PDB file of C-alpha atoms in Angstrom:
ATOM      1  CA  MET O   1     149.265  77.463 188.563  1.00 50.00           C
ATOM      2  CA  LYS O   2     146.800  75.328 186.636  1.00 51.00           C
ATOM      3  CA  ASN O   3     145.050  74.373 189.867  1.00 50.00           C
ATOM      4  CA  ALA O   4     145.055  77.988 191.092  1.00 46.00           C
ATOM      5  CA  VAL O   5     142.357  79.019 188.619  1.00 49.00           C
ATOM      6  CA  LEU O   6     139.901  76.408 189.859  1.00 49.00           C
ATOM      7  CA  VAL O   7     140.761  76.888 193.542  1.00 43.00           C
ATOM      8  CA  ALA O   8     140.338  80.649 193.365  1.00 46.00           C
ATOM      9  CA  SER O   9     137.124  80.256 191.395  1.00 49.00           C
ATOM     10  CA  ALA O  10     135.765  77.933 194.071  1.00 47.00           C
ATOM     11  CA  LEU O  11     136.672  80.430 196.789  1.00 42.00           C
ATOM     12  CA  ALA O  12     134.852  83.144 194.848  1.00 45.00           C
ATOM     13  CA  LEU O  13     131.645  81.130 195.205  1.00 49.00           C
ATOM     14  CA  LEU O  14     131.889  80.834 198.990  1.00 44.00           C
ATOM     15  CA  PRO O  15     129.786  83.234 201.116  1.00 43.00           C
ATOM     16  CA  THR O  16     131.658  86.031 202.887  1.00 39.00           C
ATOM     17  CA  ALA O  17     130.837  87.093 206.416  1.00 35.00           C
ATOM     18  CA  GLY O  18     129.228  90.518 206.707  1.00 38.00           C
ATOM     19  CA  ASN O  19     126.195  92.491 207.753  1.00 36.00           C
ATOM     20  CA  ALA O  20     122.905  92.221 205.885  1.00 35.00           C
ATOM     21  CA  PHE O  21     121.760  95.419 204.210  1.00 31.00           C
ATOM     22  CA  ALA O  22     118.644  95.827 202.048  1.00 35.00           C
ATOM     23  CA  GLN O  23     119.210  97.418 198.621  1.00 42.00           C
ATOM     24  CA  ASP O  24     116.911  98.798 195.959  1.00 54.00           C
ATOM     25  CA  THR O  25     118.888  96.815 193.372  1.00 65.00           C
ATOM     26  CA  ASP O  26     118.315  93.319 194.762  1.00 82.00           C
ATOM     27  CA  GLY O  27     116.201  90.799 192.880  1.00 91.00           C
ATOM     28  CA  PHE O  28     116.190  88.775 189.690  1.00 96.00           C
ATOM     29  CA  TYR O  29     117.615  89.806 186.323  1.00 97.00           C
ATOM     30  CA  VAL O  30     118.370  88.401 182.885  1.00 98.00           C
ATOM     31  CA  SER O  31     121.309  89.351 180.681  1.00 98.00           C
ATOM     32  CA  GLY O  32     122.783  88.714 177.263  1.00 98.00           C
ATOM     33  CA  PHE O  33     126.217  89.490 175.852  1.00 98.00           C
ATOM     34  CA  LEU O  34     128.301  89.387 172.681  1.00 97.00           C
ATOM     35  CA  GLY O  35     131.968  89.946 171.976  1.00 97.00           C
ATOM     36  CA  GLY O  36     135.335  88.530 171.024  1.00 96.00           C
ATOM     37  CA  GLY O  37     136.838  85.209 172.117  1.00 96.00           C
ATOM     38  CA  PHE O  38     140.620  84.777 172.186  1.00 97.00           C
ATOM     39  CA  PRO O  39     141.491  81.094 172.735  1.00 96.00           C
ATOM     40  CA  GLY O  40     145.017  80.263 173.824  1.00 95.00           C
ATOM     41  CA  ASP O  41     147.198  77.781 171.944  1.00 94.00           C
ATOM     42  CA  ALA O  42     146.439  74.090 172.458  1.00 95.00           C
ATOM     43  CA  ASN O  43     149.271  71.572 172.826  1.00 95.00           C
ATOM     44  CA  TYR O  44     147.671  68.142 172.620  1.00 95.00           C
ATOM     45  CA  SER O  45     149.858  65.205 173.590  1.00 95.00           C
ATOM     46  CA  GLY O  46     149.505  61.467 174.089  1.00 94.00           C
ATOM     47  CA  ILE O  47     150.897  58.046 173.161  1.00 94.00           C
ATOM     48  CA  GLN O  48     150.306  56.483 169.767  1.00 94.00           C
ATOM     49  CA  GLN O  49     148.090  53.401 169.683  1.00 93.00           C
ATOM     50  CA  PRO O  50     147.282  53.092 165.970  1.00 93.00           C
ATOM     51  CA  GLU O  51     144.454  50.865 164.834  1.00 93.00           C
ATOM     52  CA  LEU O  52     145.156  48.309 162.113  1.00 91.00           C
ATOM     53  CA  GLY O  53     145.719  50.210 158.870  1.00 88.00           C
ATOM     54  CA  ALA O  54     146.596  53.529 160.542  1.00 89.00           C
ATOM     55  CA  PRO O  55     150.171  54.855 160.332  1.00 89.00           C
ATOM     56  CA  GLY O  56     152.167  55.248 163.524  1.00 88.00           C
ATOM     57  CA  ILE O  57     154.324  53.385 166.036  1.00 91.00           C
ATOM     58  CA  VAL O  58     152.779  51.849 169.124  1.00 93.00           C
ATOM     59  CA  GLY O  59     154.114  53.624 172.210  1.00 92.00           C
ATOM     60  CA  ALA O  60     155.633  56.568 170.330  1.00 92.00           C
ATOM     61  CA  PRO O  61     154.680  60.100 171.453  1.00 92.00           C
ATOM     62  CA  ALA O  62     151.904  61.943 169.666  1.00 91.00           C
ATOM     63  CA  SER O  63     151.819  65.728 169.818  1.00 91.00           C
ATOM     64  CA  VAL O  64     149.780  68.337 167.976  1.00 92.00           C
ATOM     65  CA  ALA O  65     150.170  72.086 168.568  1.00 93.00           C
ATOM     66  CA  VAL O  66     147.210  74.201 167.422  1.00 94.00           C
ATOM     67  CA  GLU O  67     146.790  77.974 167.203  1.00 95.00           C
ATOM     68  CA  PHE O  68     143.363  79.587 166.894  1.00 95.00           C
ATOM     69  CA  ASP O  69     142.026  82.802 165.400  1.00 95.00           C
ATOM     70  CA  SER O  70     140.095  85.205 167.587  1.00 94.00           C
ATOM     71  CA  ASP O  71     136.390  84.762 166.963  1.00 93.00           C
ATOM     72  CA  LEU O  72     132.861  85.298 168.241  1.00 94.00           C
ATOM     73  CA  THR O  73     131.577  84.581 171.735  1.00 97.00           C
ATOM     74  CA  PHE O  74     128.025  85.053 172.991  1.00 97.00           C
ATOM     75  CA  GLY O  75     125.846  83.993 175.891  1.00 98.00           C
ATOM     76  CA  GLY O  76     123.134  84.753 178.388  1.00 98.00           C
ATOM     77  CA  ALA O  77     122.424  84.399 182.097  1.00 98.00           C
ATOM     78  CA  VAL O  78     119.697  84.391 184.723  1.00 98.00           C
ATOM     79  CA  GLY O  79     120.806  85.953 187.991  1.00 97.00           C
ATOM     80  CA  TYR O  80     119.787  87.190 191.408  1.00 97.00           C
ATOM     81  CA  ALA O  81     121.261  90.207 193.193  1.00 93.00           C
ATOM     82  CA  LEU O  82     121.368  89.372 196.897  1.00 92.00           C
ATOM     83  CA  PRO O  83     119.961  91.857 199.457  1.00 87.00           C
ATOM     84  CA  PHE O  84     123.279  92.037 201.333  1.00 82.00           C
ATOM     85  CA  GLU O  85     126.429  94.095 201.358  1.00 83.00           C
ATOM     86  CA  PHE O  86     129.803  92.938 202.645  1.00 85.00           C
ATOM     87  CA  PHE O  87     132.287  95.293 204.297  1.00 84.00           C
ATOM     88  CA  GLY O  88     130.070  98.206 203.263  1.00 81.00           C
ATOM     89  CA  LEU O  89     131.180  97.905 199.644  1.00 90.00           C
ATOM     90  CA  PHE O  90     130.646  94.529 197.945  1.00 92.00           C
ATOM     91  CA  HIS O  91     127.154  93.559 196.714  1.00 93.00           C
ATOM     92  CA  SER O  92     126.888  89.947 195.551  1.00 94.00           C
ATOM     93  CA  ARG O  93     125.106  88.541 192.509  1.00 95.00           C
ATOM     94  CA  LEU O  94     124.674  84.851 191.671  1.00 97.00           C
ATOM     95  CA  GLU O  95     124.150  83.660 188.085  1.00 97.00           C
ATOM     96  CA  LEU O  96     123.452  80.622 185.970  1.00 98.00           C
ATOM     97  CA  GLU O  97     125.127  81.203 182.593  1.00 98.00           C
ATOM     98  CA  TYR O  98     125.329  79.555 179.198  1.00 98.00           C
ATOM     99  CA  SER O  99     127.918  80.868 176.722  1.00 98.00           C
ATOM    100  CA  ARG O 100     129.790  79.688 173.646  1.00 97.00           C
ATOM    101  CA  ILE O 101     133.032  80.358 171.775  1.00 96.00           C
ATOM    102  CA  ASP O 102     133.582  79.354 168.139  1.00 94.00           C
ATOM    103  CA  ALA O 103     137.176  79.581 166.897  1.00 93.00           C
ATOM    104  CA  ASP O 104     138.743  78.754 163.531  1.00 95.00           C
ATOM    105  CA  VAL O 105     142.168  77.120 163.399  1.00 95.00           C
ATOM    106  CA  SER O 106     144.894  79.468 162.155  1.00 93.00           C
ATOM    107  CA  SER O 107     147.990  77.223 162.178  1.00 91.00           C
ATOM    108  CA  GLY O 108     149.750  74.388 163.969  1.00 90.00           C
ATOM    109  CA  SER O 109     152.382  71.680 163.891  1.00 87.00           C
ATOM    110  CA  PHE O 110     152.294  67.871 163.981  1.00 82.00           C
ATOM    111  CA  ASN O 111     155.090  66.191 166.003  1.00 70.00           C
ATOM    112  CA  GLY O 112     157.144  69.365 165.588  1.00 66.00           C
ATOM    113  CA  GLY O 113     156.736  69.565 161.797  1.00 66.00           C
ATOM    114  CA  ASP O 114     155.275  72.287 159.607  1.00 68.00           C
ATOM    115  CA  GLN O 115     151.951  71.338 158.025  1.00 76.00           C
ATOM    116  CA  ALA O 116     148.850  73.038 156.643  1.00 85.00           C
ATOM    117  CA  PHE O 117     146.104  73.261 159.304  1.00 90.00           C
ATOM    118  CA  SER O 118     142.386  74.041 159.049  1.00 93.00           C
ATOM    119  CA  GLY O 119     139.124  73.353 160.848  1.00 94.00           C
ATOM    120  CA  ASP O 120     137.585  74.774 164.011  1.00 95.00           C
ATOM    121  CA  THR O 121     136.831  74.190 167.684  1.00 96.00           C
ATOM    122  CA  SER O 122     133.837  75.275 169.769  1.00 96.00           C
ATOM    123  CA  ILE O 123     133.437  75.459 173.549  1.00 97.00           C
ATOM    124  CA  ASP O 124     130.066  75.535 175.337  1.00 98.00           C
ATOM    125  CA  PHE O 125     130.157  76.825 178.929  1.00 98.00           C
ATOM    126  CA  PHE O 126     127.635  75.991 181.663  1.00 98.00           C
ATOM    127  CA  LEU O 127     128.591  78.130 184.665  1.00 98.00           C
ATOM    128  CA  VAL O 128     127.560  79.142 188.168  1.00 98.00           C
ATOM    129  CA  ASN O 129     128.951  82.657 188.656  1.00 98.00           C
ATOM    130  CA  ASN O 130     129.402  84.878 191.695  1.00 97.00           C
ATOM    131  CA  TYR O 131     129.982  88.577 191.044  1.00 97.00           C
ATOM    132  CA  SER O 132     130.552  91.390 193.534  1.00 95.00           C
ATOM    133  CA  ASP O 133     129.362  94.866 192.502  1.00 96.00           C
ATOM    134  CA  ILE O 134     131.561  97.515 194.133  1.00 95.00           C
ATOM    135  CA  ILE O 135     129.120 100.227 195.282  1.00 92.00           C
ATOM    136  CA  TRP O 136     130.207 103.091 197.533  1.00 90.00           C
ATOM    137  CA  ASN O 137     127.446 105.581 196.707  1.00 87.00           C
ATOM    138  CA  ASP O 138     123.658 105.110 196.474  1.00 82.00           C
ATOM    139  CA  ASN O 139     123.583 107.363 193.399  1.00 85.00           C
ATOM    140  CA  GLN O 140     126.451 105.599 191.632  1.00 90.00           C
ATOM    141  CA  THR O 141     125.785 105.012 187.930  1.00 93.00           C
ATOM    142  CA  VAL O 142     129.123 103.435 186.919  1.00 96.00           C
ATOM    143  CA  ILE O 143     129.767 100.296 188.965  1.00 95.00           C
ATOM    144  CA  PRO O 144     132.904  98.136 188.731  1.00 97.00           C
ATOM    145  CA  TYR O 145     132.578  94.458 189.543  1.00 97.00           C
ATOM    146  CA  VAL O 146     134.763  91.384 189.972  1.00 97.00           C
ATOM    147  CA  GLY O 147     133.982  87.701 190.252  1.00 96.00           C
ATOM    148  CA  GLY O 148     134.394  84.226 188.919  1.00 96.00           C
ATOM    149  CA  GLY O 149     132.628  81.010 188.177  1.00 97.00           C
ATOM    150  CA  LEU O 150     132.795  77.244 188.132  1.00 98.00           C
ATOM    151  CA  GLY O 151     131.080  74.788 185.851  1.00 98.00           C
ATOM    152  CA  ILE O 152     131.350  72.382 182.968  1.00 98.00           C
ATOM    153  CA  ALA O 153     132.635  73.141 179.466  1.00 98.00           C
ATOM    154  CA  THR O 154     132.017  70.926 176.436  1.00 98.00           C
ATOM    155  CA  VAL O 155     134.672  71.063 173.713  1.00 97.00           C
ATOM    156  CA  ASP O 156     133.846  70.000 170.143  1.00 97.00           C
ATOM    157  CA  SER O 157     136.987  69.718 168.015  1.00 96.00           C
ATOM    158  CA  ASN O 158     137.437  69.401 164.250  1.00 95.00           C
ATOM    159  CA  VAL O 159     141.121  70.259 163.715  1.00 95.00           C
ATOM    160  CA  LEU O 160     142.418  69.064 160.322  1.00 94.00           C
ATOM    161  CA  TYR O 161     145.980  68.916 159.008  1.00 90.00           C
ATOM    162  CA  ALA O 162     148.057  67.354 156.243  1.00 84.00           C
ATOM    163  CA  GLY O 163     151.099  65.273 157.155  1.00 68.00           C
ATOM    164  CA  GLY O 164     153.824  63.693 155.048  1.00 61.00           C
ATOM    165  CA  GLY O 165     153.738  66.373 152.365  1.00 64.00           C
ATOM    166  CA  ALA O 166     150.091  65.747 151.439  1.00 66.00           C
ATOM    167  CA  THR O 167     147.999  68.621 150.140  1.00 69.00           C
ATOM    168  CA  ALA O 168     144.677  67.409 151.587  1.00 80.00           C
ATOM    169  CA  PRO O 169     144.086  66.730 155.306  1.00 87.00           C
ATOM    170  CA  THR O 170     145.348  63.307 156.369  1.00 88.00           C
ATOM    171  CA  PHE O 171     144.898  63.619 160.151  1.00 91.00           C
ATOM    172  CA  ALA O 172     142.369  65.202 162.500  1.00 94.00           C
ATOM    173  CA  VAL O 173     142.164  66.023 166.187  1.00 95.00           C
ATOM    174  CA  THR O 174     138.496  65.389 166.607  1.00 96.00           C
ATOM    175  CA  GLY O 175     135.769  64.440 169.036  1.00 96.00           C
ATOM    176  CA  GLU O 176     133.816  65.916 171.932  1.00 97.00           C
ATOM    177  CA  ASP O 177     134.720  65.956 175.619  1.00 97.00           C
ATOM    178  CA  SER O 178     133.701  67.836 178.766  1.00 97.00           C
ATOM    179  CA  GLY O 179     135.845  69.145 181.600  1.00 97.00           C
ATOM    180  CA  LEU O 180     135.735  71.294 184.699  1.00 98.00           C
ATOM    181  CA  VAL O 181     136.054  75.009 183.922  1.00 98.00           C
ATOM    182  CA  GLY O 182     136.985  77.947 186.133  1.00 97.00           C
ATOM    183  CA  THR O 183     136.815  81.658 185.285  1.00 97.00           C
ATOM    184  CA  PHE O 184     137.994  85.046 186.564  1.00 97.00           C
ATOM    185  CA  ALA O 185     136.136  88.167 185.433  1.00 98.00           C
ATOM    186  CA  ALA O 186     136.074  91.931 185.920  1.00 98.00           C
ATOM    187  CA  GLY O 187     133.884  94.558 184.347  1.00 97.00           C
ATOM    188  CA  LEU O 188     131.955  97.824 184.484  1.00 97.00           C
ATOM    189  CA  THR O 189     128.199  98.323 184.650  1.00 97.00           C
ATOM    190  CA  TRP O 190     126.409 101.500 183.518  1.00 96.00           C
ATOM    191  CA  ARG O 191     122.991 101.952 185.106  1.00 94.00           C
ATOM    192  CA  VAL O 192     120.871 103.377 182.307  1.00 93.00           C
ATOM    193  CA  SER O 193     117.558 103.341 184.205  1.00 91.00           C
ATOM    194  CA  GLU O 194     115.834 101.705 187.168  1.00 88.00           C
ATOM    195  CA  GLN O 195     115.649  98.427 185.240  1.00 91.00           C
ATOM    196  CA  TRP O 196     118.203  98.515 182.419  1.00 94.00           C
ATOM    197  CA  ASP O 197     121.996  98.178 182.638  1.00 96.00           C
ATOM    198  CA  LEU O 198     124.728  98.136 180.025  1.00 97.00           C
ATOM    199  CA  TYR O 199     127.995  96.400 180.868  1.00 98.00           C
ATOM    200  CA  THR O 200     131.364  95.383 179.513  1.00 98.00           C
ATOM    201  CA  GLU O 201     133.500  92.522 180.838  1.00 98.00           C
ATOM    202  CA  GLY O 202     136.878  90.862 180.465  1.00 98.00           C
ATOM    203  CA  ARG O 203     137.261  87.200 181.426  1.00 98.00           C
ATOM    204  CA  TYR O 204     139.931  84.520 181.666  1.00 98.00           C
ATOM    205  CA  TYR O 205     138.887  80.862 181.504  1.00 98.00           C
ATOM    206  CA  GLN O 206     140.569  77.490 181.853  1.00 97.00           C
ATOM    207  CA  VAL O 207     139.092  74.099 180.909  1.00 97.00           C
ATOM    208  CA  ARG O 208     140.771  71.076 182.482  1.00 96.00           C
ATOM    209  CA  ASP O 209     141.653  67.641 181.055  1.00 95.00           C
ATOM    210  CA  ILE O 210     140.105  67.604 177.584  1.00 97.00           C
ATOM    211  CA  GLU O 211     140.770  64.310 175.773  1.00 97.00           C
ATOM    212  CA  LEU O 212     140.299  63.945 172.020  1.00 97.00           C
ATOM    213  CA  ASP O 213     141.154  61.499 169.215  1.00 96.00           C
ATOM    214  CA  ARG O 214     143.961  61.959 166.728  1.00 94.00           C
ATOM    215  CA  ARG O 215     142.650  60.072 163.708  1.00 94.00           C
ATOM    216  CA  PHE O 216     144.017  59.110 160.299  1.00 93.00           C
ATOM    217  CA  ILE O 217     141.475  60.319 157.712  1.00 92.00           C
ATOM    218  CA  ALA O 218     143.298  60.086 154.354  1.00 89.00           C
ATOM    219  CA  GLU O 219     141.353  58.805 151.339  1.00 81.00           C
ATOM    220  CA  GLY O 220     138.132  58.236 153.204  1.00 85.00           C
ATOM    221  CA  THR O 221     139.599  56.252 156.095  1.00 91.00           C
ATOM    222  CA  ASP O 222     138.785  57.022 159.734  1.00 93.00           C
ATOM    223  CA  LEU O 223     141.211  55.198 162.039  1.00 95.00           C
ATOM    224  CA  LEU O 224     142.458  56.020 165.527  1.00 95.00           C
ATOM    225  CA  ASN O 225     146.130  56.926 165.831  1.00 94.00           C
ATOM    226  CA  ALA O 226     146.253  58.218 169.439  1.00 94.00           C
ATOM    227  CA  LYS O 227     144.314  59.666 172.347  1.00 96.00           C
ATOM    228  CA  VAL O 228     145.586  63.198 173.016  1.00 96.00           C
ATOM    229  CA  SER O 229     144.750  65.643 175.804  1.00 96.00           C
ATOM    230  CA  ASP O 230     145.405  69.163 177.080  1.00 96.00           C
ATOM    231  CA  ASP O 231     144.033  71.922 179.307  1.00 96.00           C
ATOM    232  CA  LEU O 232     142.482  74.729 177.257  1.00 96.00           C
ATOM    233  CA  ASP O 233     142.430  78.395 178.233  1.00 97.00           C
ATOM    234  CA  GLY O 234     141.767  81.816 176.788  1.00 97.00           C
ATOM    235  CA  ALA O 235     140.104  85.173 177.303  1.00 97.00           C
ATOM    236  CA  THR O 236     136.918  86.935 176.242  1.00 97.00           C
ATOM    237  CA  PHE O 237     135.962  90.603 176.029  1.00 98.00           C
ATOM    238  CA  THR O 238     132.242  91.240 175.784  1.00 98.00           C
ATOM    239  CA  SER O 239     129.507  93.853 176.055  1.00 98.00           C
ATOM    240  CA  GLY O 240     125.986  93.141 177.189  1.00 97.00           C
ATOM    241  CA  ILE O 241     122.643  94.321 178.430  1.00 98.00           C
ATOM    242  CA  ARG O 242     120.920  93.433 181.700  1.00 97.00           C
ATOM    243  CA  PHE O 243     117.228  93.746 182.616  1.00 97.00           C
ATOM    244  CA  ARG O 244     116.400  93.843 186.339  1.00 92.00           C
ATOM    245  CA  PHE O 245     112.937  92.801 187.487  1.00 91.00           C
TER     246      PHE O 245
END
């Protein structure tokens, strides 16, 4: 199932056989959007390899479960609507997108315990998207669309928690790493004028193989305890505006 997201996203980017058909809506556009990001839970795991002075047992498992609050997502894209239709219904658009999610930590557990968690995580997305507008009428003003994308996501983590009954953070899941990301998306466009569109979109994303450091940070120290990794996923719901040239 984890591979299905990326495979299906890759297939969404492949051209589909069909007959060329010129449209009044083809050409370049720019867009911007804003909305809510809903990251899924992260379950980081690895094997302890503590540096000298850091607590831990060499070879023992290291696991950190993290839950996130819903938070802000925003982004923008440059796209091109192709002058083709497929099967008399699907009109393709290609995009280059940058977007970002910032999420605060709500809770978590360290090796199955119950500790106080804080901090945040951000994800920057760099995507190539392929959308298909579903148009069955030349005068259609409300247009559904579906699509997906592939790209790279950069995760910047600063998850803090207190172990061993401490009141201040003693450990952190921290660092920055990049991984392959795949997305599914569906939405509705409202054509406001010849050049302006409003749209709303729901999206699922999955970022593969993110590796971070679990570090011991008590009393000013900063020592590696373990390398931990997980696949990250979540959803976004956004609204945006599109200007067609």
